[in-house]
Amino acid sequence: MASKIDELDQKLISILQKDCQINTKILAGMLNISQTPLRKRLKKLKKAGYLNYYVTIDKSKFPNAIAANIGILLNDHRESTINLFEQEISGIDSVTHIQRVS
């Protein structure tokens, strides 16, 4: 964590600790900055190791949305195994989106 963080970064982190699903437009307004500098700060903080992962949901478009991010490590990395896993998970009614990250 070589990057130094300023008071605005500290406020940003504090807000995300309370609500990591906050909409970026609302978050930018709370910090009195536009969304472009906000995204740059988020990227900087993630690169420096202050943020691991965060989620934003536009509650005005999806008022009942709940995000759950689950990381799963598979010992078998064959495409067929990954496809089978995704197929099984997509059969769960409450799962609406699967994103593969490697």
Tab-separated table of C-alpha atoms in Angstrom:
chain	number	residue	atom	x	y	z
A	1	MET	CA	0.000	0.000	0.000
A	2	ALA	CA	2.522	2.522	-1.136
A	3	SER	CA	-0.050	5.096	-2.284
A	4	LYS	CA	-0.976	7.719	0.251
A	5	ILE	CA	-4.614	8.437	0.748
A	6	ASP	CA	-6.038	11.841	1.473
A	7	GLU	CA	-9.032	12.925	3.532
A	8	LEU	CA	-11.424	12.429	0.601
A	9	ASP	CA	-10.144	8.874	0.064
A	10	GLN	CA	-10.669	8.168	3.767
A	11	LYS	CA	-14.233	9.479	3.559
A	12	LEU	CA	-14.837	7.359	0.446
A	13	ILE	CA	-13.585	4.223	2.190
A	14	SER	CA	-15.685	5.002	5.245
A	15	ILE	CA	-18.848	5.337	3.155
A	16	LEU	CA	-18.139	2.088	1.283
A	17	GLN	CA	-17.561	0.265	4.579
A	18	LYS	CA	-21.088	1.236	5.625
A	19	ASP	CA	-22.740	0.552	2.252
A	20	CYS	CA	-20.690	-1.064	-0.498
A	21	GLN	CA	-23.768	-1.183	-2.742
A	22	ILE	CA	-24.191	2.583	-2.909
A	23	ASN	CA	-24.849	4.014	-6.340
A	24	THR	CA	-21.830	5.865	-7.809
A	25	LYS	CA	-23.946	8.915	-8.643
A	26	ILE	CA	-25.075	9.200	-5.016
A	27	LEU	CA	-21.567	8.466	-3.751
A	28	ALA	CA	-20.078	11.179	-5.954
A	29	GLY	CA	-22.692	13.623	-4.649
A	30	MET	CA	-21.852	12.745	-1.047
A	31	LEU	CA	-18.199	13.533	-1.771
A	32	ASN	CA	-18.979	16.671	-3.834
A	33	ILE	CA	-17.116	15.359	-6.883
A	34	SER	CA	-18.257	14.137	-10.277
A	35	GLN	CA	-18.403	10.456	-11.200
A	36	THR	CA	-15.234	10.522	-13.343
A	37	PRO	CA	-12.880	11.562	-10.505
A	38	LEU	CA	-14.770	9.163	-8.224
A	39	ARG	CA	-14.039	6.247	-10.555
A	40	LYS	CA	-10.376	7.278	-10.743
A	41	ARG	CA	-10.186	7.310	-6.937
A	42	LEU	CA	-11.868	3.903	-6.711
A	43	LYS	CA	-9.405	2.493	-9.245
A	44	LYS	CA	-6.446	4.024	-7.366
A	45	LEU	CA	-7.627	2.671	-4.017
A	46	LYS	CA	-8.202	-0.784	-5.478
A	47	LYS	CA	-4.754	-0.825	-7.107
A	48	ALA	CA	-3.143	0.297	-3.831
A	49	GLY	CA	-4.898	-2.510	-1.944
A	50	TYR	CA	-7.283	-0.373	0.110
A	51	LEU	CA	-10.322	-1.773	-1.686
A	52	ASN	CA	-10.653	-5.388	-2.644
A	53	TYR	CA	-14.060	-5.444	-4.276
A	54	TYR	CA	-17.102	-3.255	-4.258
A	55	VAL	CA	-20.516	-3.363	-5.889
A	56	THR	CA	-22.786	-0.571	-6.997
A	57	ILE	CA	-26.450	-1.007	-7.814
A	58	ASP	CA	-28.741	1.694	-9.140
A	59	LYS	CA	-31.524	1.351	-6.577
A	60	SER	CA	-33.789	3.630	-8.657
A	61	LYS	CA	-33.786	1.026	-11.445
A	62	PHE	CA	-33.630	-2.043	-9.197
A	63	PRO	CA	-35.268	-1.084	-5.876
A	64	ASN	CA	-35.464	-4.677	-4.632
A	65	ALA	CA	-31.979	-5.717	-5.757
A	66	ILE	CA	-29.634	-7.501	-3.413
A	67	ALA	CA	-26.094	-8.261	-4.493
A	68	ALA	CA	-24.117	-11.137	-3.127
A	69	ASN	CA	-20.646	-11.659	-4.448
A	70	ILE	CA	-19.310	-15.103	-3.817
A	71	GLY	CA	-15.830	-16.187	-4.783
A	72	ILE	CA	-15.293	-19.873	-5.392
A	73	LEU	CA	-11.998	-21.520	-6.180
A	74	LEU	CA	-12.185	-24.624	-8.335
A	75	ASN	CA	-9.406	-27.179	-8.209
A	76	ASP	CA	-10.323	-28.418	-11.681
A	77	HIS	CA	-9.949	-25.624	-14.244
A	78	ARG	CA	-11.064	-27.537	-17.303
A	79	GLU	CA	-13.646	-25.711	-19.407
A	80	SER	CA	-16.057	-28.644	-19.088
A	81	THR	CA	-15.913	-28.509	-15.269
A	82	ILE	CA	-16.439	-24.751	-15.199
A	83	ASN	CA	-19.368	-25.006	-17.629
A	84	LEU	CA	-20.960	-27.771	-15.524
A	85	PHE	CA	-20.538	-25.671	-12.373
A	86	GLU	CA	-22.135	-22.622	-14.033
A	87	GLN	CA	-24.994	-24.775	-15.309
A	88	GLU	CA	-25.686	-26.112	-11.809
A	89	ILE	CA	-25.537	-22.653	-10.219
A	90	SER	CA	-27.788	-21.074	-12.863
A	91	GLY	CA	-30.478	-23.586	-11.860
A	92	ILE	CA	-30.909	-21.782	-8.532
A	93	ASP	CA	-33.927	-19.459	-8.834
A	94	SER	CA	-32.383	-16.570	-6.913
A	95	VAL	CA	-29.217	-16.515	-9.083
A	96	THR	CA	-29.791	-14.008	-11.870
A	97	HIS	CA	-26.242	-13.374	-13.046
A	98	ILE	CA	-23.009	-15.318	-13.120
A	99	GLN	CA	-19.721	-13.659	-13.961
A	100	ARG	CA	-16.572	-15.615	-14.567
A	101	VAL	CA	-13.362	-13.948	-13.388
A	102	SER	CA	-9.950	-15.532	-13.575
